[in-house]
Amino acid sequence: MGSFSRRSPDSASERNGFFSRNGYSKVPVLVQWMATLKCNLSCRHCLSVSLDNGFADMPLPSVKILIDEIAEMGVEEFLVTGGEPLSRNDLPEIVDYLGFKGQNWTLNTAVMPSGYQMKAFRKNSPGFVAVSLDGPRKIHDSFRGRKGAWKEAIEAIHFFRSLPGVRVCAGTTVTSHNYRYLEETFHLVAASGADQWGIHLLVPEGRAAFCSDLFLSKRQLKKLIMFVARKRQYFNVEMADEIGYLGSQEPLVRDFPLTCGAGRSQCVILPDGEVVPCTTLDRSFSAGNINQKPLMEIWEGGFSRLRKYEPEGECRECIYHPACRSGCWLQRKNGKECFREIWHVPDSLKTAAGITVCLGALAAGQSRGSEIQIARSSDVQPVVFDPTLADGIIMDHYVELSAGCRSGSIYSPLSQFDTEDPAWDILSGFQQNTLPHSITDRCELVMNALNTEYPSLSLAALLWRVINEPLFETEGFSESEIEAVHSTLEALHRKAFQWRWVIFENRLDPYIRNGRSTDRPFFMYSKAGPRPGEVERYYLTADLNSERWGAADDTSGITADYLLEHPYAEQMKLIFISSSPVEIRKYSGIDSEPLNSDGNGRYAIGIFDVIESDEDAAFLFEIASINGSEIPYGYESQSDDGFTENHRSSVIEVSIEGGRKYTYIELLSSAYLQQRGRILAIAFHMLSEELIYDRFNTDDLSGDTIENEALLWPAVREIAASGIDVSYFANGSIDIEEIRSRSVKKDIDFWMF
């Protein structure tokens, strides 16, 4: 979880030209140094657990010699990690020497620095700090094996964030222990002051090699990818490399394609001086020892097998291997490198966009892009994508709501927004809770805000909220009010598609290598600004992509195809079947078309859809989940469609009036009015699930909701509003106030699609 130093584009381009010719960078972009394996925590997944006594700390004189060489080589980033590097008594002296040499350095830690260390950090600050944060207090403390560890981590984030020019990342390694608390962790990270959130997976190294129960299941991994894709619309969330290549889903969770730099652009120095490709204590992969020869000599002559990639085993027969290159080296080393079963969608290879993004070659045949009239209409004009202002205002307000604070009491980014911009009224009204009650007035505000000069996907979600929230609260709207809702939803649908187009047309550039001018991408999801060293990373990524894929000559329509394959708010879709053979129509403005079912008779409606049935009908919605923990992925193969014996579901039957048009929220509200007791019980079960350390209580947990989770939304809102007594659902061990706190966060999460 390091960063990169600031260098000029010309310098980066020149040096990385060496990479394109030789398969590795002339000088390592990143050198990680395991300063020590000592640590006063007892994490179950700890990588830095020595099975022998051969890892004594490097003495200070040797450390200074190493820093001398790093500085002379011109290494972009020197990452100090461990164990817990802050457990070294001489760390302040090391920091002072790094400052003396002018070396850009970064830090991984899980604890709060001592007063002596804070003084050194203030004098010679790291450029980037990653602080481990596993989740809410009790989850973090139990996993780290020490009470008070969570408090230290939060304090460490606050301290390092206070240092000028230091970027702070909250790093979460997702395991079966904290997976169910990801939504709460997101709010904690955003409130902590961290600039970004790093999402990591376990690697079977150290203690984790003996804890298979900690690894996520295939279904959990799939949901994790979509979770990261959603949250990136609000905050700078990065999916780390341990999951490897992700096919056509890569642009959803990464700014750049996977670039495993083990032995090619980075290396790790162990406490005894051995140089390995990445973070492992296995010295059998060492290219040499810095106590015996210079690091530069080791780098120039080592890791030849990694630099001359040749697919092995099943990879040789895989269509994706030119792009995947066998994924993450650490996972490959342990036989866990292939995550294809997680992300592979066979249909994606039937489209130009799927083939281009997955394989870097344009598909034969005509693109479907010309069919996408919603983004091509004459009234839609190009926009300049700059999400930083609106995203910050919306995210900060949600953080305050999650924390139960008065709006504007913690953050006040609204003062930075242009008061003349059409979105000002929406943003200020949202933050100050002064939005009009009249649904007609709300629709007018939204229509005006669509002309903003600062569009973003989080703003699109907020505008959708402004339109739809009254539909949760009241009934009996006039015909003119409902028509205003329908027309405003349609206008927002068009604009949201256009804004996504702008985002992804730039985002897809690193993936399709299409011959366009490959300037450094200008988009950035974090309000904290661009990450140091993005120029170097971009040029190196361009070389890697050229090495893998070559270039496609024509990419017209690729963005349109890609957006069709990955629709906005996809996880919010409602899936149902009709109990009678009635015709169901979907409206776009005044026009309508039949709502077609899939091969299994299942219909799907999204957040912008308005549907109508000719006759009275009953729609059947299945709220499906997995009861308890699944077998960890990679330890036993599982089919894509099989729920096994752990499948749990509840079918909700909803009566629909013939001839009445239903928006998405109206359908949810109708379901809740008719099935309130059942839906409320399921929602409470979901909110009250408790993770017992080392195992799941499978008798009580509702498990992961796989489908139609949005049906629980009205119940979540009712619980959050404290309008009902939910104590009859609970036993004596359940904290009702904690349930209500979770329901507030869950309600926010539904709005943040």
CSV table of N, CA, C and O in Angstrom, one decimal, residues 158-265:
chain,number,residue,atom,x,y,z
A,158,HIS,N,-5.4,10.0,12.4
A,158,HIS,CA,-5.5,11.4,12.7
A,158,HIS,C,-4.2,12.1,12.8
A,158,HIS,O,-4.0,13.2,12.2
A,159,PHE,N,-3.2,11.5,13.4
A,159,PHE,CA,-1.9,12.1,13.5
A,159,PHE,C,-1.2,12.2,12.2
A,159,PHE,O,-0.8,13.3,11.8
A,160,PHE,N,-1.2,11.2,11.4
A,160,PHE,CA,-0.5,11.3,10.1
A,160,PHE,C,-1.2,12.2,9.2
A,160,PHE,O,-0.6,12.9,8.4
A,161,ARG,N,-2.5,12.3,9.3
A,161,ARG,CA,-3.3,13.2,8.4
A,161,ARG,C,-3.0,14.6,8.8
A,161,ARG,O,-3.1,15.5,7.9
A,162,SER,N,-2.6,14.9,10.0
A,162,SER,CA,-2.2,16.3,10.4
A,162,SER,C,-0.9,16.7,9.9
A,162,SER,O,-0.6,17.9,9.9
A,163,LEU,N,-0.1,15.8,9.4
A,163,LEU,CA,1.2,16.2,8.9
A,163,LEU,C,1.1,16.8,7.4
A,163,LEU,O,0.4,16.2,6.6
A,164,PRO,N,1.6,17.9,7.2
A,164,PRO,CA,1.5,18.6,5.8
A,164,PRO,C,2.0,17.7,4.7
A,164,PRO,O,3.1,17.1,4.8
A,165,GLY,N,1.2,17.5,3.7
A,165,GLY,CA,1.6,16.8,2.5
A,165,GLY,C,1.6,15.3,2.6
A,165,GLY,O,2.0,14.6,1.7
A,166,VAL,N,1.1,14.7,3.7
A,166,VAL,CA,1.1,13.3,3.9
A,166,VAL,C,-0.3,12.7,3.5
A,166,VAL,O,-1.3,13.2,4.0
A,167,ARG,N,-0.3,11.7,2.6
A,167,ARG,CA,-1.5,11.1,2.3
A,167,ARG,C,-1.7,9.8,3.1
A,167,ARG,O,-0.7,9.1,3.3
A,168,VAL,N,-2.9,9.6,3.6
A,168,VAL,CA,-3.1,8.5,4.5
A,168,VAL,C,-4.1,7.5,3.9
A,168,VAL,O,-5.2,7.9,3.5
A,169,CYS,N,-3.8,6.3,4.0
A,169,CYS,CA,-4.7,5.2,3.5
A,169,CYS,C,-5.1,4.3,4.7
A,169,CYS,O,-4.2,3.9,5.4
A,170,ALA,N,-6.3,4.1,4.8
A,170,ALA,CA,-6.8,3.0,5.8
A,170,ALA,C,-6.8,1.7,5.0
A,170,ALA,O,-7.5,1.6,4.0
A,171,GLY,N,-6.0,0.8,5.5
A,171,GLY,CA,-5.9,-0.5,4.8
A,171,GLY,C,-6.7,-1.6,5.5
A,171,GLY,O,-6.5,-1.9,6.7
A,172,THR,N,-7.6,-2.3,4.7
A,172,THR,CA,-8.4,-3.3,5.3
A,172,THR,C,-8.2,-4.6,4.5
A,172,THR,O,-8.4,-4.7,3.3
A,173,THR,N,-7.7,-5.6,5.2
A,173,THR,CA,-7.6,-7.0,4.6
A,173,THR,C,-8.9,-7.7,4.9
A,173,THR,O,-9.2,-7.9,6.1
A,174,VAL,N,-9.7,-8.0,3.9
A,174,VAL,CA,-11.0,-8.5,4.1
A,174,VAL,C,-10.9,-10.0,4.3
A,174,VAL,O,-10.4,-10.8,3.5
A,175,THR,N,-11.5,-10.5,5.4
A,175,THR,CA,-11.5,-11.9,5.8
A,175,THR,C,-13.0,-12.2,6.2
A,175,THR,O,-13.9,-11.4,6.2
A,176,SER,N,-13.2,-13.5,6.5
A,176,SER,CA,-14.5,-13.9,6.9
A,176,SER,C,-14.9,-13.3,8.3
A,176,SER,O,-16.0,-13.2,8.6
A,177,HIS,N,-13.9,-12.8,9.0
A,177,HIS,CA,-14.1,-12.1,10.3
A,177,HIS,C,-14.7,-10.7,10.1
A,177,HIS,O,-15.5,-10.3,11.0
A,178,ASN,N,-14.3,-10.0,9.1
A,178,ASN,CA,-14.8,-8.6,9.0
A,178,ASN,C,-15.6,-8.3,7.8
A,178,ASN,O,-16.1,-7.2,7.6
A,179,TYR,N,-15.8,-9.3,6.9
A,179,TYR,CA,-16.6,-9.1,5.7
A,179,TYR,C,-17.9,-8.5,5.9
A,179,TYR,O,-18.3,-7.6,5.2
A,180,ARG,N,-18.7,-9.0,6.9
A,180,ARG,CA,-20.0,-8.5,7.1
A,180,ARG,C,-20.1,-7.1,7.6
A,180,ARG,O,-21.2,-6.5,7.7
A,181,TYR,N,-18.9,-6.6,8.0
A,181,TYR,CA,-18.9,-5.2,8.5
A,181,TYR,C,-18.3,-4.2,7.6
A,181,TYR,O,-17.9,-3.1,8.0
A,182,LEU,N,-18.3,-4.5,6.3
A,182,LEU,CA,-17.7,-3.6,5.3
A,182,LEU,C,-18.4,-2.3,5.2
A,182,LEU,O,-17.8,-1.3,5.1
A,183,GLU,N,-19.7,-2.3,5.2
A,183,GLU,CA,-20.5,-1.1,5.1
A,183,GLU,C,-20.2,-0.2,6.3
A,183,GLU,O,-20.0,1.0,6.1
A,184,GLU,N,-20.1,-0.7,7.5
A,184,GLU,CA,-19.8,0.1,8.7
A,184,GLU,C,-18.3,0.6,8.6
A,184,GLU,O,-18.0,1.7,8.9
A,185,THR,N,-17.4,-0.3,8.1
A,185,THR,CA,-16.0,0.1,8.0
A,185,THR,C,-15.9,1.3,7.0
A,185,THR,O,-15.1,2.2,7.2
A,186,PHE,N,-16.7,1.2,5.9
A,186,PHE,CA,-16.6,2.3,4.9
A,186,PHE,C,-16.9,3.7,5.6
A,186,PHE,O,-16.2,4.7,5.4
A,187,HIS,N,-17.9,3.7,6.4
A,187,HIS,CA,-18.2,5.0,7.1
A,187,HIS,C,-17.2,5.4,8.1
A,187,HIS,O,-16.8,6.5,8.3
A,188,LEU,N,-16.6,4.4,8.8
A,188,LEU,CA,-15.4,4.7,9.7
A,188,LEU,C,-14.3,5.3,9.0
A,188,LEU,O,-13.6,6.2,9.4
A,189,VAL,N,-13.9,4.7,7.8
A,189,VAL,CA,-12.8,5.2,7.0
A,189,VAL,C,-13.1,6.6,6.6
A,189,VAL,O,-12.2,7.5,6.7
A,190,ALA,N,-14.2,6.8,6.0
A,190,ALA,CA,-14.5,8.2,5.5
A,190,ALA,C,-14.5,9.2,6.6
A,190,ALA,O,-14.1,10.3,6.4
A,191,ALA,N,-14.9,8.8,7.8
A,191,ALA,CA,-15.0,9.7,9.0
A,191,ALA,C,-13.6,9.9,9.6
A,191,ALA,O,-13.4,10.9,10.3
A,192,SER,N,-12.7,9.0,9.4
A,192,SER,CA,-11.4,9.0,10.1
A,192,SER,C,-10.5,10.1,9.6
A,192,SER,O,-9.5,10.5,10.3
A,193,GLY,N,-10.8,10.6,8.4
A,193,GLY,CA,-9.9,11.6,7.8
A,193,GLY,C,-8.9,11.0,6.8
A,193,GLY,O,-8.1,11.7,6.2
A,194,ALA,N,-8.9,9.7,6.6
A,194,ALA,CA,-8.1,9.0,5.6
A,194,ALA,C,-8.4,9.5,4.2
A,194,ALA,O,-9.5,9.8,3.9
A,195,ASP,N,-7.3,9.6,3.4
A,195,ASP,CA,-7.5,10.0,2.0
A,195,ASP,C,-8.1,9.0,1.1
A,195,ASP,O,-8.7,9.2,0.1
A,196,GLN,N,-7.8,7.7,1.5
A,196,GLN,CA,-8.3,6.6,0.6
A,196,GLN,C,-8.4,5.4,1.4
A,196,GLN,O,-8.0,5.3,2.6
A,197,TRP,N,-9.0,4.4,0.8
A,197,TRP,CA,-9.2,3.1,1.5
A,197,TRP,C,-8.7,2.0,0.6
A,197,TRP,O,-9.1,1.8,-0.5
A,198,GLY,N,-7.7,1.2,1.1
A,198,GLY,CA,-7.1,0.1,0.4
A,198,GLY,C,-7.8,-1.2,0.8
A,198,GLY,O,-7.8,-1.6,2.0
A,199,ILE,N,-8.3,-1.9,-0.2
A,199,ILE,CA,-9.0,-3.2,0.1
A,199,ILE,C,-8.1,-4.4,-0.4
A,199,ILE,O,-7.7,-4.4,-1.5
A,200,HIS,N,-7.7,-5.2,0.6
A,200,HIS,CA,-6.8,-6.3,0.3
A,200,HIS,C,-7.4,-7.6,0.6
A,200,HIS,O,-8.3,-7.8,1.4
A,201,LEU,N,-6.8,-8.7,0.0
A,201,LEU,CA,-7.2,-10.0,0.2
A,201,LEU,C,-6.1,-10.8,1.0
A,201,LEU,O,-4.9,-10.4,0.9
A,202,LEU,N,-6.5,-11.8,1.6
A,202,LEU,CA,-5.5,-12.7,2.3
A,202,LEU,C,-4.6,-13.4,1.3
A,202,LEU,O,-5.1,-13.7,0.2
A,203,VAL,N,-3.4,-13.6,1.6
A,203,VAL,CA,-2.5,-14.5,0.9
A,203,VAL,C,-2.0,-15.6,1.8
A,203,VAL,O,-1.8,-15.3,3.0
A,204,PRO,N,-2.0,-16.8,1.3
A,204,PRO,CA,-1.6,-17.9,2.2
A,204,PRO,C,-0.1,-17.9,2.7
A,204,PRO,O,0.7,-18.8,2.3
A,205,GLU,N,0.2,-16.9,3.4
A,205,GLU,CA,1.6,-16.7,3.9
A,205,GLU,C,1.5,-16.5,5.4
A,205,GLU,O,0.5,-16.0,5.9
A,206,GLY,N,2.6,-16.9,6.1
A,206,GLY,CA,2.6,-16.7,7.6
A,206,GLY,C,1.5,-17.4,8.3
A,206,GLY,O,1.1,-18.6,7.9
A,207,ARG,N,0.8,-16.8,9.2
A,207,ARG,CA,-0.3,-17.5,10.0
A,207,ARG,C,-1.4,-17.8,9.1
A,207,ARG,O,-2.2,-18.8,9.3
A,208,ALA,N,-1.7,-16.9,8.1
A,208,ALA,CA,-2.9,-17.1,7.2
A,208,ALA,C,-2.8,-18.5,6.5
A,208,ALA,O,-3.8,-19.0,6.1
A,209,ALA,N,-1.6,-19.0,6.3
A,209,ALA,CA,-1.5,-20.3,5.6
A,209,ALA,C,-2.1,-21.4,6.3
A,209,ALA,O,-2.4,-22.4,5.8
A,210,PHE,N,-2.3,-21.2,7.6
A,210,PHE,CA,-2.9,-22.2,8.5
A,210,PHE,C,-4.3,-21.9,9.0
A,210,PHE,O,-4.8,-22.5,9.9
A,211,CYS,N,-4.9,-20.8,8.3
A,211,CYS,CA,-6.2,-20.4,8.8
A,211,CYS,C,-7.2,-20.3,7.5
A,211,CYS,O,-7.6,-19.2,7.1
A,212,SER,N,-7.5,-21.4,7.0
A,212,SER,CA,-8.3,-21.4,5.7
A,212,SER,C,-9.7,-20.8,6.0
A,212,SER,O,-10.3,-20.3,5.1
A,213,ASP,N,-10.1,-20.9,7.3
A,213,ASP,CA,-11.5,-20.4,7.6
A,213,ASP,C,-11.6,-18.9,7.4
A,213,ASP,O,-12.7,-18.3,7.3
A,214,LEU,N,-10.4,-18.2,7.3
A,214,LEU,CA,-10.4,-16.7,7.2
A,214,LEU,C,-10.6,-16.3,5.7
A,214,LEU,O,-11.0,-15.1,5.5
A,215,PHE,N,-10.4,-17.1,4.8
A,215,PHE,CA,-10.5,-16.8,3.4
A,215,PHE,C,-12.0,-16.6,2.9
A,215,PHE,O,-12.8,-17.4,3.3
A,216,LEU,N,-12.2,-15.7,2.0
A,216,LEU,CA,-13.6,-15.4,1.6
A,216,LEU,C,-14.1,-16.5,0.6
A,216,LEU,O,-13.3,-17.2,-0.1
A,217,SER,N,-15.4,-16.7,0.6
A,217,SER,CA,-16.0,-17.6,-0.4
A,217,SER,C,-16.1,-17.0,-1.7
A,217,SER,O,-15.9,-15.7,-1.9
A,218,LYS,N,-16.4,-17.7,-2.7
A,218,LYS,CA,-16.5,-17.2,-4.1
A,218,LYS,C,-17.7,-16.2,-4.1
A,218,LYS,O,-17.5,-15.1,-4.7
A,219,ARG,N,-18.8,-16.4,-3.5
A,219,ARG,CA,-19.9,-15.5,-3.5
A,219,ARG,C,-19.5,-14.2,-2.8
A,219,ARG,O,-19.9,-13.1,-3.2
A,220,GLN,N,-18.8,-14.3,-1.7
A,220,GLN,CA,-18.4,-13.1,-1.0
A,220,GLN,C,-17.4,-12.3,-1.8
A,220,GLN,O,-17.4,-11.1,-1.8
A,221,LEU,N,-16.5,-12.9,-2.6
A,221,LEU,CA,-15.6,-12.2,-3.4
A,221,LEU,C,-16.3,-11.5,-4.5
A,221,LEU,O,-16.0,-10.3,-4.9
A,222,LYS,N,-17.3,-12.1,-5.1
A,222,LYS,CA,-18.1,-11.4,-6.1
A,222,LYS,C,-18.8,-10.2,-5.6
A,222,LYS,O,-18.8,-9.1,-6.2
A,223,LYS,N,-19.4,-10.3,-4.4
A,223,LYS,CA,-20.0,-9.2,-3.8
A,223,LYS,C,-19.0,-8.1,-3.4
A,223,LYS,O,-19.3,-6.9,-3.5
A,224,LEU,N,-17.8,-8.5,-3.0
A,224,LEU,CA,-16.8,-7.5,-2.6
A,224,LEU,C,-16.4,-6.7,-3.8
A,224,LEU,O,-16.3,-5.4,-3.7
A,225,ILE,N,-16.3,-7.3,-5.0
A,225,ILE,CA,-15.9,-6.5,-6.2
A,225,ILE,C,-17.0,-5.4,-6.5
A,225,ILE,O,-16.7,-4.3,-6.8
A,226,MET,N,-18.3,-5.8,-6.4
A,226,MET,CA,-19.3,-4.8,-6.7
A,226,MET,C,-19.4,-3.8,-5.6
A,226,MET,O,-19.8,-2.6,-5.8
A,227,PHE,N,-19.1,-4.2,-4.3
A,227,PHE,CA,-19.1,-3.2,-3.2
A,227,PHE,C,-18.1,-2.1,-3.5
A,227,PHE,O,-18.3,-0.9,-3.4
A,228,VAL,N,-16.9,-2.5,-3.9
A,228,VAL,CA,-15.8,-1.6,-4.2
A,228,VAL,C,-16.2,-0.7,-5.4
A,228,VAL,O,-16.0,0.5,-5.3
A,229,ALA,N,-16.8,-1.3,-6.4
A,229,ALA,CA,-17.2,-0.5,-7.6
A,229,ALA,C,-18.2,0.6,-7.2
A,229,ALA,O,-18.1,1.7,-7.7
A,230,ARG,N,-19.1,0.3,-6.3
A,230,ARG,CA,-20.1,1.3,-5.8
A,230,ARG,C,-19.5,2.4,-5.0
A,230,ARG,O,-19.7,3.6,-5.2
A,231,LYS,N,-18.6,2.0,-4.0
A,231,LYS,CA,-18.1,3.0,-3.1
A,231,LYS,C,-17.1,3.9,-3.8
A,231,LYS,O,-16.8,5.0,-3.3
A,232,ARG,N,-16.5,3.5,-4.9
A,232,ARG,CA,-15.5,4.4,-5.6
A,232,ARG,C,-16.2,5.6,-6.2
A,232,ARG,O,-15.6,6.6,-6.6
A,233,GLN,N,-17.6,5.6,-6.3
A,233,GLN,CA,-18.3,6.7,-6.7
A,233,GLN,C,-18.3,7.9,-5.7
A,233,GLN,O,-18.7,9.0,-6.0
A,234,TYR,N,-18.0,7.5,-4.5
A,234,TYR,CA,-18.1,8.5,-3.4
A,234,TYR,C,-16.7,8.8,-2.7
A,234,TYR,O,-16.5,9.8,-2.1
A,235,PHE,N,-15.8,7.8,-2.8
A,235,PHE,CA,-14.6,7.9,-2.0
A,235,PHE,C,-13.5,7.2,-2.8
A,235,PHE,O,-13.8,6.3,-3.6
A,236,ASN,N,-12.2,7.5,-2.5
A,236,ASN,CA,-11.1,6.9,-3.2
A,236,ASN,C,-10.9,5.5,-2.6
A,236,ASN,O,-10.1,5.3,-1.6
A,237,VAL,N,-11.5,4.5,-3.2
A,237,VAL,CA,-11.3,3.1,-2.8
A,237,VAL,C,-10.5,2.4,-3.8
A,237,VAL,O,-10.8,2.4,-5.0
A,238,GLU,N,-9.5,1.7,-3.4
A,238,GLU,CA,-8.6,0.9,-4.3
A,238,GLU,C,-8.6,-0.5,-4.0
A,238,GLU,O,-8.4,-0.9,-2.9
A,239,MET,N,-8.8,-1.4,-5.0
A,239,MET,CA,-8.7,-2.8,-4.9
A,239,MET,C,-7.3,-3.2,-5.2
A,239,MET,O,-6.7,-2.9,-6.2
A,240,ALA,N,-6.6,-3.8,-4.2
A,240,ALA,CA,-5.2,-4.1,-4.3
A,240,ALA,C,-5.0,-5.3,-5.2
A,240,ALA,O,-6.0,-5.9,-5.7
A,241,ASP,N,-3.8,-5.7,-5.4
A,241,ASP,CA,-3.4,-6.7,-6.4
A,241,ASP,C,-3.7,-8.1,-6.0
A,241,ASP,O,-3.6,-9.0,-6.9
A,242,GLU,N,-3.9,-8.4,-4.8
A,242,GLU,CA,-4.0,-9.8,-4.4
A,242,GLU,C,-5.1,-10.6,-5.1
A,242,GLU,O,-5.0,-11.8,-5.2
A,243,ILE,N,-6.1,-9.9,-5.5
A,243,ILE,CA,-7.2,-10.7,-6.3
A,243,ILE,C,-6.8,-10.9,-7.7
A,243,ILE,O,-7.5,-11.6,-8.5
A,244,GLY,N,-5.7,-10.3,-8.2
A,244,GLY,CA,-5.2,-10.5,-9.5
A,244,GLY,C,-6.1,-9.8,-10.6
A,244,GLY,O,-6.7,-8.8,-10.3
A,245,TYR,N,-6.0,-10.4,-11.7
A,245,TYR,CA,-6.7,-9.8,-12.9
A,245,TYR,C,-8.2,-10.0,-12.8
A,245,TYR,O,-8.7,-11.1,-12.3
A,246,LEU,N,-9.0,-9.0,-13.2
A,246,LEU,CA,-10.5,-9.1,-13.0
A,246,LEU,C,-11.3,-8.9,-14.3
A,246,LEU,O,-12.4,-8.5,-14.3
A,247,GLY,N,-10.6,-9.2,-15.5
A,247,GLY,CA,-11.3,-9.2,-16.7
A,247,GLY,C,-12.0,-7.8,-17.0
A,247,GLY,O,-11.5,-6.8,-16.8
A,248,SER,N,-13.2,-7.9,-17.5
A,248,SER,CA,-14.0,-6.7,-17.9
A,248,SER,C,-14.4,-5.9,-16.7
A,248,SER,O,-14.9,-4.8,-16.8
A,249,GLN,N,-14.3,-6.5,-15.5
A,249,GLN,CA,-14.6,-5.7,-14.3
A,249,GLN,C,-13.5,-4.8,-13.7
A,249,GLN,O,-13.7,-4.1,-12.8
A,250,GLU,N,-12.3,-5.0,-14.3
A,250,GLU,CA,-11.2,-4.2,-13.8
A,250,GLU,C,-11.4,-2.7,-13.8
A,250,GLU,O,-11.1,-2.0,-12.9
A,251,PRO,N,-12.0,-2.1,-14.9
A,251,PRO,CA,-12.2,-0.7,-14.9
A,251,PRO,C,-13.2,-0.2,-13.8
A,251,PRO,O,-13.3,1.0,-13.5
A,252,LEU,N,-14.0,-1.1,-13.3
A,252,LEU,CA,-14.9,-0.8,-12.2
A,252,LEU,C,-14.2,-0.6,-10.9
A,252,LEU,O,-14.7,0.2,-10.0
A,253,VAL,N,-13.1,-1.2,-10.6
A,253,VAL,CA,-12.5,-1.2,-9.3
A,253,VAL,C,-11.1,-0.7,-9.3
A,253,VAL,O,-10.5,-0.6,-8.2
A,254,ARG,N,-10.5,-0.4,-10.5
A,254,ARG,CA,-9.1,0.1,-10.5
A,254,ARG,C,-9.0,1.2,-11.6
A,254,ARG,O,-9.7,1.2,-12.6
A,255,ASP,N,-8.1,2.2,-11.3
A,255,ASP,CA,-7.8,3.2,-12.2
A,255,ASP,C,-6.9,2.7,-13.4
A,255,ASP,O,-7.0,3.3,-14.5
A,256,PHE,N,-6.1,1.7,-13.1
A,256,PHE,CA,-5.2,1.1,-14.1
A,256,PHE,C,-5.4,-0.4,-14.0
A,256,PHE,O,-5.7,-1.0,-13.0
A,257,PRO,N,-5.1,-1.1,-15.1
A,257,PRO,CA,-5.1,-2.5,-15.1
A,257,PRO,C,-4.1,-3.1,-14.1
A,257,PRO,O,-3.1,-2.5,-13.7
A,258,LEU,N,-4.3,-4.3,-13.7
A,258,LEU,CA,-3.4,-5.0,-12.8
A,258,LEU,C,-2.0,-5.0,-13.3
A,258,LEU,O,-1.8,-5.3,-14.5
A,259,THR,N,-1.1,-4.6,-12.5
A,259,THR,CA,0.3,-4.5,-12.9
A,259,THR,C,1.2,-5.1,-11.8
A,259,THR,O,1.7,-4.4,-11.0
A,260,CYS,N,1.2,-6.5,-11.8
A,260,CYS,CA,2.0,-7.1,-10.7
A,260,CYS,C,3.5,-6.8,-11.0
A,260,CYS,O,4.1,-7.2,-12.0
A,261,GLY,N,4.1,-6.1,-10.1
A,261,GLY,CA,5.5,-5.7,-10.3
A,261,GLY,C,6.5,-6.5,-9.6
A,261,GLY,O,7.7,-6.1,-9.5
A,262,ALA,N,6.1,-7.7,-9.1
A,262,ALA,CA,7.1,-8.5,-8.3
A,262,ALA,C,8.3,-8.9,-9.2
A,262,ALA,O,8.2,-9.5,-10.2
A,263,GLY,N,9.5,-8.4,-8.7
A,263,GLY,CA,10.7,-8.7,-9.5
A,263,GLY,C,10.9,-7.9,-10.8
A,263,GLY,O,11.9,-8.0,-11.4
A,264,ARG,N,9.9,-7.1,-11.1
A,264,ARG,CA,9.9,-6.3,-12.4
A,264,ARG,C,10.0,-4.8,-12.1
A,264,ARG,O,10.7,-4.1,-12.9
A,265,SER,N,9.2,-4.3,-11.2
A,265,SER,CA,9.3,-2.9,-10.8
A,265,SER,C,9.4,-2.7,-9.3
A,265,SER,O,9.5,-1.6,-8.9
